XYZ file of N, CA and C in Angstrom:
192
model
N 68.115 96.979 130.011
C 68.348 95.963 129.005
C 67.598 96.286 127.712
N 66.503 96.993 127.845
C 65.707 97.341 126.669
C 66.471 98.307 125.757
N 67.279 99.192 126.334
C 68.065 100.112 125.519
C 69.073 99.367 124.652
N 69.644 98.299 125.191
C 70.603 97.507 124.438
C 69.917 96.791 123.278
N 68.694 96.312 123.488
C 67.945 95.679 122.398
C 67.653 96.679 121.288
N 67.314 97.913 121.649
C 67.070 98.937 120.637
C 68.363 99.274 119.875
N 69.482 99.322 120.596
C 70.754 99.586 119.935
C 71.059 98.511 118.905
N 70.919 97.247 119.288
C 71.183 96.154 118.346
C 70.227 96.190 117.166
N 68.993 96.573 117.406
C 68.034 96.686 116.320
C 68.436 97.752 115.314
N 68.784 98.932 115.798
C 69.204 100.009 114.898
C 70.524 99.680 114.201
N 71.434 99.041 114.926
C 72.706 98.630 114.327
C 72.467 97.635 113.191
N 71.563 96.679 113.401
C 71.259 95.698 112.364
C 70.580 96.347 111.164
N 69.753 97.346 111.381
C 69.119 98.051 110.263
C 70.182 98.763 109.427
N 71.110 99.424 110.068
C 72.178 100.127 109.341
C 73.070 99.129 108.616
N 73.467 98.072 109.286
C 74.318 97.057 108.675
C 73.615 96.376 107.501
N 72.350 96.045 107.666
C 71.591 95.427 106.585
C 71.454 96.340 105.384
N 71.251 97.624 105.629
C 71.136 98.586 104.538
C 72.442 98.690 103.760
N 73.555 98.735 104.455
C 74.857 98.810 103.788
C 75.118 97.536 102.997
N 74.775 96.382 103.556
C 74.969 95.126 102.837
C 74.116 95.062 101.576
N 72.888 95.553 101.645
C 72.016 95.571 100.471
C 72.579 96.517 99.410
N 73.064 97.675 99.826
C 73.644 98.619 98.870
C 74.872 98.022 98.182
N 75.691 97.290 98.913
C 76.843 96.636 98.311
C 76.390 95.495 97.399
N 75.415 94.728 97.830
C 74.955 93.580 97.054
C 74.349 93.945 95.715
N 73.666 95.073 95.657
C 73.055 95.507 94.403
C 73.880 96.559 93.677
N 75.139 96.694 94.081
C 76.138 97.551 93.433
C 75.762 99.031 93.396
N 75.041 99.504 94.364
C 74.760 100.932 94.472
C 75.951 101.615 95.144
N 76.528 100.934 96.129
C 77.742 101.394 96.803
C 78.839 100.384 96.488
N 79.985 100.856 96.010
C 81.078 99.967 95.586
C 82.326 100.227 96.420
N 82.495 99.510 97.536
C 83.682 99.728 98.350
C 84.915 98.998 97.828
N 84.733 98.037 96.920
C 85.842 97.248 96.405
C 86.314 97.830 95.086
N 87.592 98.041 94.962
C 88.176 98.634 93.765
C 89.031 97.614 93.025
N 89.102 97.744 91.710
C 90.019 96.963 90.902
C 89.555 95.542 90.623
N 90.489 94.775 90.097
C 90.196 93.399 89.712
C 89.932 92.515 90.930
N 90.696 92.713 91.988
C 90.491 91.924 93.198
C 89.132 92.237 93.829
N 88.717 93.477 93.734
C 87.413 93.854 94.247
C 86.280 93.184 93.498
N 86.414 93.074 92.199
C 85.397 92.382 91.396
C 85.337 90.902 91.763
N 86.495 90.325 92.042
C 86.542 88.918 92.445
C 85.843 88.708 93.787
N 86.084 89.602 94.727
C 85.436 89.515 96.038
C 83.930 89.702 95.884
N 83.528 90.671 95.080
C 82.107 90.915 94.884
C 81.417 89.702 94.251
N 82.013 89.133 93.222
C 81.373 88.002 92.558
C 81.278 86.786 93.477
N 82.217 86.667 94.398
C 82.208 85.537 95.320
C 81.140 85.687 96.405
N 80.919 86.898 96.877
C 80.038 87.119 98.025
C 78.767 87.899 97.711
N 78.402 88.074 96.448
C 77.254 88.930 96.138
C 75.957 88.384 96.709
N 75.763 87.074 96.712
C 74.527 86.526 97.284
C 74.490 86.697 98.798
N 75.635 86.610 99.444
C 75.694 86.851 100.883
C 75.277 88.279 101.196
N 75.784 89.232 100.427
C 75.427 90.625 100.653
C 73.944 90.872 100.385
N 73.412 90.287 99.335
C 72.010 90.513 98.986
C 71.069 89.871 99.997
N 71.155 88.557 100.150
C 70.210 87.851 101.013
C 70.512 88.055 102.492
N 71.776 88.106 102.830
C 72.143 88.375 104.214
C 71.738 89.774 104.649
N 71.883 90.743 103.743
C 71.477 92.113 104.056
C 69.985 92.226 104.283
N 69.210 91.533 103.461
C 67.757 91.546 103.642
C 67.385 90.888 104.964
N 68.046 89.775 105.276
C 67.777 89.089 106.543
C 68.141 89.922 107.757
N 69.295 90.564 107.709
C 69.733 91.404 108.840
C 68.816 92.613 108.991
N 68.386 93.184 107.875
C 67.464 94.319 107.927
C 66.132 93.918 108.553
N 65.594 92.786 108.154
C 64.321 92.311 108.730
C 64.489 91.981 110.206
N 65.612 91.369 110.568
C 65.852 91.050 111.976
C 65.956 92.332 112.817
N 66.622 93.347 112.302
C 66.729 94.611 113.026
C 65.383 95.286 113.204
N 64.561 95.283 112.161
C 63.220 95.869 112.281
C 62.368 95.089 113.276
N 62.543 93.778 113.307
C 61.818 92.952 114.274
C 62.241 93.298 115.703
N 63.543 93.489 115.913
C 64.032 93.845 117.245
C 63.529 95.218 117.690
N 63.403 96.145 116.732
C 62.959 97.487 117.087
C 61.479 97.498 117.417
N 60.673 96.873 116.560
C 59.227 96.974 116.722
C 58.630 95.921 117.649
N 59.390 94.918 118.057
C 58.861 93.877 118.957
C 58.750 94.403 120.389
N 59.538 95.402 120.735
C 59.510 95.900 122.115
C 58.528 96.968 122.279
């Protein structure tokens, strides 16, 4: 069961990092006018959610 906890921790670190990169516009997966609309609607989710997921993943990794 401990291996599964480590997997979820590393997965959350990767997911959080990608969300942070999207939130701060370092990585731009959305193209065109519709992409800008999606980004403007969800930018706070990507920024704060990415930070939260990253911290949660690090907690899962280092707590065990």
